[in-house]
């Protein structure tokens, strides 16, 4: 058992490869999380426009990308776009797929946050002469983000986990590199290493999330 | 349109769907005047107040405040609103900012003051409502009365020409009402033009220049407080005054 899953020699040999994968996972996360947040914010702000010409396409957009499996979306972009003469590479495909998929999720979270801010807040801001944009930026959004912080964090956890999908389109992230190391060494130890690293990477976030959720519960009491 | 009134609202109608909330209201207010608007709930008094700074869009009519045509699409409404302070029943302080932050936001973003100047003006405004030493507290750390006084400071810091009060003491515990009325009395003495929707009869009696009684979307009668409270000429006014004085 120890030979197969926790082989020290294999660990030593595989470490540089796995480490490369870790850095790429972190890099990928640092790209797709802000991208998703940005996309979500844009969607949420557009959602405050009640005009049917904005509302219906927006709803269709969000519904579509939330219902569409992100892996299918990713493969479709990676395998399909070259036929449209667009050769983007794995990394860019992951970025676009995540922008579309996780942006829709972040968007719904931001929207719930914005809805949770009482209308009186905007009225007070507007009554002092702030524009709609200024009221949104200085009064509504800070409160909205604070109100949905646990959901934002929870979604971010999912997004980081989902970066392992990049392995399917040959993005050299953690899972992909671990599998490379596994196929070179004929030993599953590198996969175990990847699993442990994923856990160590995400566990602090999980703890933070629990604390935020407990605090939110306490605040509601 | 030449007018001597600082607020000149004419023939204001407001529909909410099928509901006809204001049915042609005229309200003229002189400079330095304190006008009290009373009436049963649903009479349209808050809606009228909210139309004056266009938080509510009137369905028709004309509103001129300090010479600015509020309903002209070419009017810069954000600029106009700086001259019209508003105080709400539920305070509506920004909970994520300190008292000083609440007061300085519009000074900085609307009036374009630098940080140092905005903070000096903000502290002066808090001083006027007796809360200078609470500048760094958040709304959650303040009592209802203190929150409402911060809300008043937030408005007066912009040096408005008119102040609108929408039931400013209705959400307060009885023992906190006095401190807010005290601040309002101070404003009145400094010459501020004020339009107040409230049922604080004692305050109306000794501070108001004029009491306006509204019912069912119309002004039923208006006059000096003594006349409206002691010798109302309409049956509806009499009934209403009788009701609130019993409490």
CSV table of C-alpha atoms in Angstrom, one decimal:
chain,number,residue,atom,x,y,z
A,1,UNK,CA,0.0,0.0,0.0
A,2,UNK,CA,2.6,2.5,1.1
A,3,UNK,CA,4.7,1.5,-1.9
A,4,UNK,CA,1.8,2.3,-4.2
A,5,UNK,CA,0.3,5.4,-2.7
A,6,UNK,CA,2.9,7.1,-0.5
A,7,UNK,CA,6.1,6.1,-2.2
A,8,UNK,CA,8.9,8.5,-1.0
A,9,UNK,CA,11.2,8.0,-3.9
A,10,UNK,CA,8.4,8.6,-6.4
A,11,UNK,CA,7.4,11.8,-4.4
A,12,UNK,CA,11.0,13.1,-4.7
A,13,UNK,CA,11.1,12.4,-8.4
A,14,UNK,CA,7.6,13.8,-9.1
A,15,UNK,CA,7.9,16.9,-6.9
A,16,UNK,CA,9.2,19.3,-9.5
A,17,UNK,CA,6.5,18.3,-12.0
A,18,UNK,CA,3.7,18.5,-9.4
A,19,UNK,CA,5.0,21.8,-8.2
A,20,UNK,CA,4.8,23.2,-11.8
A,21,UNK,CA,1.2,22.0,-11.8
A,22,UNK,CA,0.5,23.7,-8.5
A,23,UNK,CA,1.8,27.1,-9.8
A,24,UNK,CA,-0.2,26.7,-12.9
A,25,UNK,CA,-3.3,26.0,-10.9
A,26,UNK,CA,-2.7,29.1,-8.8
A,27,UNK,CA,-2.1,31.1,-11.8
A,28,UNK,CA,-5.2,29.8,-13.5
A,29,UNK,CA,-7.3,30.6,-10.4
A,30,UNK,CA,-5.8,34.1,-10.2
A,31,UNK,CA,-7.0,34.6,-13.8
A,32,UNK,CA,-10.4,32.9,-13.8
A,33,UNK,CA,-11.7,34.1,-10.4
A,34,UNK,CA,-11.3,37.8,-11.1
A,35,UNK,CA,-12.6,37.2,-14.6
A,36,UNK,CA,-15.7,35.5,-13.2
A,37,UNK,CA,-16.2,38.2,-10.6
A,38,UNK,CA,-15.9,40.9,-13.3
A,39,UNK,CA,-18.4,39.0,-15.5
A,40,UNK,CA,-20.7,38.5,-12.6
A,41,UNK,CA,-20.6,42.2,-11.6
A,42,UNK,CA,-21.4,43.3,-15.2
A,43,UNK,CA,-24.3,40.8,-15.4
A,44,UNK,CA,-25.7,42.0,-12.0
A,45,UNK,CA,-25.5,45.6,-12.9
A,46,UNK,CA,-27.2,45.0,-16.2
A,47,UNK,CA,-29.9,43.2,-14.3
A,48,UNK,CA,-30.9,46.4,-12.6
A,49,UNK,CA,-32.0,47.7,-16.0
A,50,UNK,CA,-35.6,46.6,-16.2
A,51,UNK,CA,-36.1,47.2,-19.9
A,52,UNK,CA,-37.3,44.1,-21.7
A,53,UNK,CA,-34.6,44.4,-24.4
A,54,UNK,CA,-32.0,44.0,-21.7
A,55,UNK,CA,-33.9,41.8,-19.3
A,56,UNK,CA,-34.9,38.9,-21.5
A,57,UNK,CA,-31.5,38.3,-23.3
A,58,UNK,CA,-29.8,38.6,-19.9
A,59,UNK,CA,-32.0,36.0,-18.3
A,60,UNK,CA,-31.5,33.7,-21.3
A,61,UNK,CA,-27.7,34.2,-21.1
A,62,UNK,CA,-27.5,33.5,-17.4
A,63,UNK,CA,-29.9,30.5,-17.5
A,64,UNK,CA,-28.0,29.0,-20.5
A,65,UNK,CA,-24.6,29.2,-19.0
A,66,UNK,CA,-25.7,27.9,-15.6
A,67,UNK,CA,-27.5,24.9,-17.2
A,68,UNK,CA,-24.6,24.1,-19.6
A,69,UNK,CA,-22.0,21.7,-18.1
A,70,UNK,CA,-18.7,23.6,-17.8
A,71,UNK,CA,-16.8,20.6,-19.0
A,72,UNK,CA,-18.9,20.4,-22.2
A,73,UNK,CA,-18.5,24.1,-22.7
A,74,UNK,CA,-14.8,23.8,-22.4
A,75,UNK,CA,-14.4,20.9,-24.8
A,76,UNK,CA,-16.7,22.6,-27.2
A,77,UNK,CA,-14.6,25.7,-27.2
A,78,UNK,CA,-11.3,23.8,-27.4
A,79,UNK,CA,-12.4,21.3,-30.1
A,80,UNK,CA,-14.9,23.5,-31.9
A,81,UNK,CA,-13.3,26.9,-32.3
A,82,UNK,CA,-10.4,25.7,-34.5
A,83,UNK,CA,-13.1,24.8,-37.1
A,84,UNK,CA,-14.2,28.4,-37.0
A,85,UNK,CA,-10.6,29.4,-37.7
A,86,UNK,CA,-9.9,30.4,-34.1
A,87,UNK,CA,-7.0,28.5,-32.5
A,88,UNK,CA,-7.0,29.7,-28.9
A,89,UNK,CA,-5.1,27.1,-26.9
A,90,UNK,CA,-6.2,25.4,-23.7
A,91,UNK,CA,-5.4,28.2,-21.3
A,92,UNK,CA,-7.5,30.8,-23.2
A,93,UNK,CA,-10.3,28.3,-23.6
A,94,UNK,CA,-10.4,27.7,-19.9
A,95,UNK,CA,-10.5,31.4,-19.3
A,96,UNK,CA,-13.4,32.0,-21.7
A,97,UNK,CA,-15.4,29.0,-20.5
A,98,UNK,CA,-15.0,30.1,-16.9
A,99,UNK,CA,-15.9,33.7,-17.7
A,100,UNK,CA,-19.1,32.4,-19.2
A,101,UNK,CA,-20.0,29.7,-16.7
A,102,UNK,CA,-18.8,31.1,-13.3
A,103,UNK,CA,-19.6,34.6,-14.4
A,104,UNK,CA,-23.3,33.6,-14.5
A,105,UNK,CA,-23.1,32.1,-11.0
A,106,UNK,CA,-21.2,35.1,-9.6
A,107,UNK,CA,-23.8,37.3,-11.3
A,108,UNK,CA,-26.7,35.7,-9.5
A,109,UNK,CA,-24.9,36.1,-6.2
A,110,UNK,CA,-24.2,39.8,-6.8
A,111,UNK,CA,-27.8,40.3,-7.9
A,112,UNK,CA,-29.1,38.7,-4.6
A,113,UNK,CA,-26.7,41.0,-2.7
A,114,UNK,CA,-27.8,44.1,-4.5
A,115,UNK,CA,-31.5,43.1,-3.9
A,116,UNK,CA,-30.7,42.7,-0.2
A,117,UNK,CA,-29.8,46.4,0.2
A,118,UNK,CA,-33.0,48.4,1.2
A,119,UNK,CA,-34.3,50.9,-1.3
A,120,UNK,CA,-34.0,53.6,1.3
A,121,UNK,CA,-30.3,53.5,1.0
A,122,UNK,CA,-30.4,54.5,-2.7
A,123,UNK,CA,-33.1,57.1,-1.9
A,124,UNK,CA,-30.9,58.7,0.8
A,125,UNK,CA,-27.9,58.7,-1.5
A,126,UNK,CA,-29.9,60.2,-4.4
A,127,UNK,CA,-31.5,62.8,-2.2
A,128,UNK,CA,-28.0,64.2,-1.5
A,129,UNK,CA,-27.3,64.5,-5.2
A,130,UNK,CA,-25.4,61.3,-5.9
A,131,UNK,CA,-25.9,59.9,-9.4
A,132,UNK,CA,-27.3,56.4,-9.9
A,133,UNK,CA,-23.8,55.2,-10.6
A,134,UNK,CA,-22.3,56.8,-7.6
A,135,UNK,CA,-25.1,55.5,-5.3
A,136,UNK,CA,-24.4,52.0,-6.7
A,137,UNK,CA,-20.7,52.2,-6.3
A,138,UNK,CA,-20.4,53.9,-2.9
A,139,UNK,CA,-23.6,52.8,-1.1
A,140,UNK,CA,-25.1,49.7,-2.7
A,141,UNK,CA,-22.2,47.5,-3.8
A,142,UNK,CA,-20.1,47.6,-0.5
A,143,UNK,CA,-23.2,46.5,1.4
A,144,UNK,CA,-24.2,44.0,-1.3
A,145,UNK,CA,-20.8,42.3,-1.3
A,146,UNK,CA,-20.7,42.2,2.5
A,147,UNK,CA,-24.2,40.6,2.6
A,148,UNK,CA,-23.2,37.8,0.2
A,149,UNK,CA,-19.6,37.3,1.2
A,150,UNK,CA,-20.1,33.6,2.2
A,151,UNK,CA,-21.8,32.8,-1.1
A,152,UNK,CA,-19.0,34.6,-3.1
A,153,UNK,CA,-16.4,32.6,-1.2
A,154,UNK,CA,-18.2,29.4,-1.5
A,155,UNK,CA,-18.5,29.9,-5.3
A,156,UNK,CA,-14.8,30.8,-5.4
A,157,UNK,CA,-14.0,27.5,-3.8
A,158,UNK,CA,-16.0,25.7,-6.5
A,159,UNK,CA,-14.2,27.7,-9.2
A,160,UNK,CA,-10.7,26.8,-7.9
A,161,UNK,CA,-11.8,23.1,-7.8
A,162,UNK,CA,-13.1,23.4,-11.3
A,163,UNK,CA,-9.7,24.5,-12.7
A,164,UNK,CA,-8.9,20.8,-12.6
A,165,UNK,CA,-11.1,20.6,-15.7
A,166,UNK,CA,-8.2,22.3,-17.5
A,167,UNK,CA,-6.4,18.9,-17.5
A,168,UNK,CA,-8.9,17.8,-20.2
A,169,UNK,CA,-7.6,20.4,-22.7
A,170,UNK,CA,-3.9,19.9,-21.8
A,171,UNK,CA,-3.5,22.9,-19.5
A,172,UNK,CA,-0.6,21.9,-17.4
A,173,UNK,CA,-2.3,22.5,-14.1
A,174,UNK,CA,-2.0,20.4,-10.9
A,175,UNK,CA,-4.1,17.4,-11.9
A,176,UNK,CA,-2.7,17.3,-15.4
A,177,UNK,CA,0.9,17.4,-14.2
A,178,UNK,CA,0.2,14.8,-11.5
A,179,UNK,CA,-1.2,12.5,-14.2
A,180,UNK,CA,1.9,13.1,-16.3
A,181,UNK,CA,4.1,12.2,-13.4
A,182,UNK,CA,2.0,9.1,-12.7
A,183,UNK,CA,2.3,7.9,-16.3
A,184,UNK,CA,6.1,8.4,-16.2
A,185,UNK,CA,6.5,6.6,-12.9
A,186,UNK,CA,3.8,4.0,-13.3
A,187,UNK,CA,2.8,4.8,-9.7
A,188,UNK,CA,-0.3,6.7,-8.3
A,189,UNK,CA,1.7,8.5,-5.7
A,190,UNK,CA,1.7,11.8,-7.7
A,191,UNK,CA,-2.1,11.8,-7.8
A,192,UNK,CA,-2.2,11.4,-4.0
A,193,UNK,CA,0.2,14.4,-3.8
A,194,UNK,CA,-2.1,16.4,-6.0
A,195,UNK,CA,-5.0,15.5,-3.8
A,196,UNK,CA,-3.2,16.5,-0.6
A,197,UNK,CA,-2.1,19.8,-2.2
A,198,UNK,CA,-5.7,20.6,-3.4
A,199,UNK,CA,-6.8,20.0,0.2
A,200,UNK,CA,-4.1,22.2,1.7
A,201,UNK,CA,-4.8,24.9,-0.8
A,202,UNK,CA,-8.5,25.0,-0.2
A,203,UNK,CA,-8.8,24.1,3.5
A,204,UNK,CA,-8.0,27.6,4.8
A,205,UNK,CA,-10.8,28.9,2.5
A,206,UNK,CA,-13.2,26.3,3.8
A,207,UNK,CA,-12.4,27.3,7.4
A,208,UNK,CA,-12.8,31.0,6.6
A,209,UNK,CA,-16.2,30.2,4.9
A,210,UNK,CA,-17.4,28.3,8.0
A,211,UNK,CA,-16.5,31.3,10.2
A,212,UNK,CA,-18.3,33.7,7.9
A,213,UNK,CA,-21.3,31.5,7.8
A,214,UNK,CA,-21.4,31.2,11.6
A,215,UNK,CA,-21.0,34.9,12.0
A,216,UNK,CA,-23.8,35.5,9.5
A,217,UNK,CA,-26.1,33.2,11.5
A,218,UNK,CA,-25.1,34.9,14.7
A,219,UNK,CA,-25.8,38.3,13.2
A,220,UNK,CA,-29.3,37.2,12.1
A,221,UNK,CA,-30.2,36.1,15.6
B,1,UNK,CA,-42.0,82.0,-14.2
B,2,UNK,CA,-41.5,84.7,-11.5
B,3,UNK,CA,-42.2,83.5,-8.0
B,4,UNK,CA,-41.4,84.7,-4.5
B,5,UNK,CA,-41.8,81.3,-3.1
B,6,UNK,CA,-38.8,79.1,-2.5
B,7,UNK,CA,-41.0,76.1,-3.2
B,8,UNK,CA,-43.8,76.4,-5.7
B,9,UNK,CA,-45.6,73.2,-6.6
B,10,UNK,CA,-48.7,73.4,-8.7
B,11,UNK,CA,-51.4,70.9,-9.7
B,12,UNK,CA,-49.4,67.9,-8.7
B,13,UNK,CA,-51.0,64.6,-9.6
B,14,UNK,CA,-49.5,61.2,-8.9
B,15,UNK,CA,-50.8,57.9,-10.0
B,16,UNK,CA,-49.5,54.5,-8.8
B,17,UNK,CA,-51.0,52.2,-11.4
B,18,UNK,CA,-54.8,52.6,-10.8
B,19,UNK,CA,-54.3,54.4,-7.5
B,20,UNK,CA,-54.7,58.2,-7.7
B,21,UNK,CA,-52.6,59.3,-4.7
B,22,UNK,CA,-52.3,63.0,-5.4
B,23,UNK,CA,-55.2,64.7,-7.0
B,24,UNK,CA,-54.0,68.2,-7.9
B,25,UNK,CA,-52.1,69.6,-5.0
B,26,UNK,CA,-50.7,73.2,-4.8
B,27,UNK,CA,-48.1,74.0,-2.2
B,28,UNK,CA,-46.2,77.2,-1.9
B,29,UNK,CA,-43.7,77.7,0.8
B,30,UNK,CA,-41.9,81.0,1.6
B,31,UNK,CA,-38.3,81.3,2.5
B,32,UNK,CA,-37.6,80.6,6.2
B,33,UNK,CA,-41.1,79.2,6.6
B,34,UNK,CA,-41.8,76.0,8.6
B,35,UNK,CA,-44.7,74.1,7.1
B,36,UNK,CA,-46.2,71.1,8.8
B,37,UNK,CA,-48.1,68.6,6.7
B,38,UNK,CA,-50.5,66.4,8.6
B,39,UNK,CA,-53.2,63.9,7.6
B,40,UNK,CA,-54.2,60.2,7.9
B,41,UNK,CA,-52.0,57.5,6.5
B,42,UNK,CA,-52.6,57.2,2.8
B,43,UNK,CA,-53.5,60.8,2.4
B,44,UNK,CA,-50.6,61.4,0.1
B,45,UNK,CA,-48.5,63.6,2.4
B,46,UNK,CA,-45.3,61.6,2.1
B,47,UNK,CA,-45.8,61.1,-1.7
B,48,UNK,CA,-46.1,64.9,-2.0
B,49,UNK,CA,-42.9,65.4,-0.1
B,50,UNK,CA,-41.1,62.9,-2.2
B,51,UNK,CA,-42.3,64.5,-5.4
B,52,UNK,CA,-40.7,67.8,-4.4
B,53,UNK,CA,-37.1,66.4,-4.8
B,54,UNK,CA,-38.3,63.9,-7.5
B,55,UNK,CA,-37.6,60.8,-5.5
B,56,UNK,CA,-41.1,60.2,-6.8
B,57,UNK,CA,-41.9,61.2,-10.3
B,58,UNK,CA,-45.2,63.3,-10.4
B,59,UNK,CA,-47.6,62.2,-13.1
B,60,UNK,CA,-48.3,65.8,-13.9
B,61,UNK,CA,-48.0,69.3,-12.5
B,62,UNK,CA,-45.1,71.7,-12.1
B,63,UNK,CA,-42.5,72.1,-9.3
B,64,UNK,CA,-40.1,75.0,-8.9
B,65,UNK,CA,-37.7,74.9,-6.0
B,66,UNK,CA,-35.4,77.9,-5.5
B,67,UNK,CA,-35.9,78.9,-9.0
B,68,UNK,CA,-35.1,75.5,-10.5
B,69,UNK,CA,-37.8,73.8,-12.6
B,70,UNK,CA,-37.6,70.4,-11.1
B,71,UNK,CA,-39.6,68.6,-13.8
B,72,UNK,CA,-37.8,70.0,-16.8
B,73,UNK,CA,-35.9,67.1,-18.4
B,74,UNK,CA,-33.0,69.5,-19.0
B,75,UNK,CA,-32.6,70.2,-15.3
B,76,UNK,CA,-29.6,68.5,-13.7
B,77,UNK,CA,-31.6,66.7,-11.0
B,78,UNK,CA,-28.5,65.7,-9.1
B,79,UNK,CA,-27.3,69.3,-8.8
B,80,UNK,CA,-30.8,70.4,-7.9
B,81,UNK,CA,-31.1,67.8,-5.1
B,82,UNK,CA,-28.1,69.2,-3.4
B,83,UNK,CA,-30.2,72.2,-2.5
B,84,UNK,CA,-33.0,70.1,-1.0
B,85,UNK,CA,-32.1,68.1,2.1
B,86,UNK,CA,-34.2,65.1,3.0
B,87,UNK,CA,-34.6,63.2,6.3
B,88,UNK,CA,-36.3,59.9,6.3
B,89,UNK,CA,-38.5,58.0,8.8
B,90,UNK,CA,-36.0,55.1,8.9
B,91,UNK,CA,-32.9,57.3,8.9
B,92,UNK,CA,-31.3,55.4,6.0
B,93,UNK,CA,-27.8,56.0,7.2
B,94,UNK,CA,-25.1,54.0,5.3
B,95,UNK,CA,-24.4,51.2,7.8
B,96,UNK,CA,-20.9,50.4,6.3
B,97,UNK,CA,-19.6,53.9,7.0
B,98,UNK,CA,-18.9,55.9,10.1
B,99,UNK,CA,-21.1,58.9,11.1
B,100,UNK,CA,-18.4,61.2,9.5
B,101,UNK,CA,-18.3,59.0,6.4
B,102,UNK,CA,-22.1,59.3,6.0
B,103,UNK,CA,-21.8,63.1,6.2
B,104,UNK,CA,-18.8,63.5,3.9
B,105,UNK,CA,-19.8,61.1,1.1
B,106,UNK,CA,-21.9,63.7,-0.9
B,107,UNK,CA,-19.5,66.5,0.1
B,108,UNK,CA,-16.8,64.7,-1.6
B,109,UNK,CA,-18.5,63.0,-4.5
B,110,UNK,CA,-21.2,65.6,-5.3
B,111,UNK,CA,-19.8,68.9,-4.0
B,112,UNK,CA,-16.3,67.9,-5.1
B,113,UNK,CA,-14.6,68.8,-1.8
B,114,UNK,CA,-11.2,67.4,-1.0
B,115,UNK,CA,-10.9,64.9,1.9
B,116,UNK,CA,-9.6,67.5,4.4
B,117,UNK,CA,-12.2,70.1,3.6
B,118,UNK,CA,-15.0,67.6,3.5
B,119,UNK,CA,-14.0,66.2,6.9
B,120,UNK,CA,-13.9,69.7,8.4
B,121,UNK,CA,-17.3,70.5,7.0
B,122,UNK,CA,-18.6,67.1,8.1
B,123,UNK,CA,-17.4,67.6,11.7
B,124,UNK,CA,-18.9,71.0,11.8
B,125,UNK,CA,-22.3,69.5,10.7
B,126,UNK,CA,-22.0,66.8,13.3
B,127,UNK,CA,-21.2,69.5,15.9
B,128,UNK,CA,-24.4,71.3,14.9
B,129,UNK,CA,-26.5,68.2,15.8
B,130,UNK,CA,-24.5,67.7,19.0
B,131,UNK,CA,-22.7,64.6,17.8
B,132,UNK,CA,-19.1,65.8,17.2
B,133,UNK,CA,-17.7,63.1,19.6
B,134,UNK,CA,-19.6,60.4,17.7
B,135,UNK,CA,-17.9,61.1,14.3
B,136,UNK,CA,-16.1,57.7,14.2
B,137,UNK,CA,-19.0,55.6,15.3
B,138,UNK,CA,-20.9,53.4,12.8
B,139,UNK,CA,-24.8,53.7,12.7
B,140,UNK,CA,-25.0,50.3,14.5
B,141,UNK,CA,-23.3,51.9,17.5
B,142,UNK,CA,-25.7,54.8,17.7
B,143,UNK,CA,-29.2,55.1,19.2
B,144,UNK,CA,-32.1,55.8,16.9
B,145,UNK,CA,-32.1,59.5,18.0
B,146,UNK,CA,-28.4,59.8,17.3
B,147,UNK,CA,-28.8,58.1,13.9
B,148,UNK,CA,-31.5,60.5,12.9
B,149,UNK,CA,-29.4,63.5,14.0
B,150,UNK,CA,-26.5,62.1,11.8
B,151,UNK,CA,-29.0,61.9,9.0
B,152,UNK,CA,-29.9,65.6,9.5
B,153,UNK,CA,-26.1,66.4,9.6
B,154,UNK,CA,-25.7,64.5,6.3
B,155,UNK,CA,-28.3,66.9,4.7
B,156,UNK,CA,-27.3,70.2,6.3
B,157,UNK,CA,-23.6,69.7,5.5
B,158,UNK,CA,-24.5,70.3,1.8
B,159,UNK,CA,-26.1,73.7,2.9
B,160,UNK,CA,-29.5,73.1,1.4
B,161,UNK,CA,-32.0,75.8,0.7
B,162,UNK,CA,-34.9,73.6,1.8
B,163,UNK,CA,-35.2,70.7,4.2
B,164,UNK,CA,-37.8,68.0,3.8
B,165,UNK,CA,-38.6,65.8,6.8
B,166,UNK,CA,-40.6,62.6,6.2
B,167,UNK,CA,-41.9,61.5,9.6
B,168,UNK,CA,-38.5,62.1,11.2
B,169,UNK,CA,-39.5,60.9,14.7
B,170,UNK,CA,-42.0,58.1,13.9
B,171,UNK,CA,-39.5,55.3,14.2
B,172,UNK,CA,-38.0,56.6,17.5
B,173,UNK,CA,-38.6,55.5,21.1
B,174,UNK,CA,-40.5,58.3,22.9
B,175,UNK,CA,-37.6,59.3,25.0
B,176,UNK,CA,-35.4,59.9,21.9
B,177,UNK,CA,-37.9,62.1,20.1
B,178,UNK,CA,-36.9,65.2,22.1
B,179,UNK,CA,-33.3,65.3,20.9
B,180,UNK,CA,-34.3,65.2,17.3
B,181,UNK,CA,-36.9,67.9,17.7
B,182,UNK,CA,-34.3,70.0,19.5
B,183,UNK,CA,-32.1,69.8,16.5
B,184,UNK,CA,-35.0,70.7,14.2
B,185,UNK,CA,-35.8,73.7,16.4
B,186,UNK,CA,-32.2,74.9,16.1
B,187,UNK,CA,-32.4,74.6,12.3
B,188,UNK,CA,-35.6,76.6,12.3
B,189,UNK,CA,-34.0,79.3,14.4
B,190,UNK,CA,-31.1,79.5,12.0
B,191,UNK,CA,-33.6,80.4,9.3
B,192,UNK,CA,-33.9,77.1,7.4
B,193,UNK,CA,-37.0,76.6,5.2
B,194,UNK,CA,-38.5,73.3,6.4
B,195,UNK,CA,-41.4,71.1,5.2
B,196,UNK,CA,-42.2,68.5,7.8
B,197,UNK,CA,-44.6,65.5,7.5
B,198,UNK,CA,-45.1,64.6,11.1
B,199,UNK,CA,-47.7,64.2,13.9
B,200,UNK,CA,-45.6,65.8,16.6
B,201,UNK,CA,-48.4,68.2,17.5
B,202,UNK,CA,-46.6,69.9,20.4
B,203,UNK,CA,-43.8,70.8,18.1
B,204,UNK,CA,-46.1,71.9,15.3
B,205,UNK,CA,-48.0,74.1,17.7
B,206,UNK,CA,-45.0,76.1,18.9
B,207,UNK,CA,-42.6,75.9,15.9
B,208,UNK,CA,-44.7,75.8,12.7
B,209,UNK,CA,-45.8,78.8,10.8
B,210,UNK,CA,-48.4,76.9,8.9
B,211,UNK,CA,-50.2,73.6,9.2
B,212,UNK,CA,-51.5,71.8,6.1
B,213,UNK,CA,-54.1,69.2,6.5
B,214,UNK,CA,-54.2,66.6,3.7
B,215,UNK,CA,-56.8,63.9,3.1
B,216,UNK,CA,-57.4,61.6,0.2
B,217,UNK,CA,-54.8,63.2,-2.1
B,218,UNK,CA,-55.9,66.8,-1.6
B,219,UNK,CA,-55.2,69.7,0.7
B,220,UNK,CA,-58.3,70.1,2.8
B,221,UNK,CA,-57.3,73.2,4.6
B,222,UNK,CA,-54.3,75.1,5.9
B,223,UNK,CA,-53.5,77.9,8.3
B,224,UNK,CA,-51.6,78.9,11.4
B,225,UNK,CA,-51.3,76.0,13.9
B,226,UNK,CA,-53.7,77.6,16.4
B,227,UNK,CA,-56.4,77.9,13.8
B,228,UNK,CA,-56.0,74.4,12.4
B,229,UNK,CA,-55.8,72.7,15.9
B,230,UNK,CA,-58.4,74.8,17.8
B,231,UNK,CA,-60.9,75.9,15.2
B,232,UNK,CA,-60.7,73.7,12.1
B,233,UNK,CA,-63.3,74.6,9.6
B,234,UNK,CA,-63.7,71.2,7.9
B,235,UNK,CA,-65.4,68.2,9.5
B,236,UNK,CA,-62.6,65.9,8.3
B,237,UNK,CA,-59.9,68.1,9.9
B,238,UNK,CA,-61.8,68.2,13.1
B,239,UNK,CA,-62.2,64.4,13.2
B,240,UNK,CA,-58.5,63.9,12.5
B,241,UNK,CA,-57.3,66.4,15.0
B,242,UNK,CA,-59.6,64.8,17.6
B,243,UNK,CA,-58.3,61.4,16.9
B,244,UNK,CA,-54.6,62.2,17.2
B,245,UNK,CA,-55.1,64.4,20.3
B,246,UNK,CA,-56.7,61.5,22.1
B,247,UNK,CA,-53.4,59.7,22.0
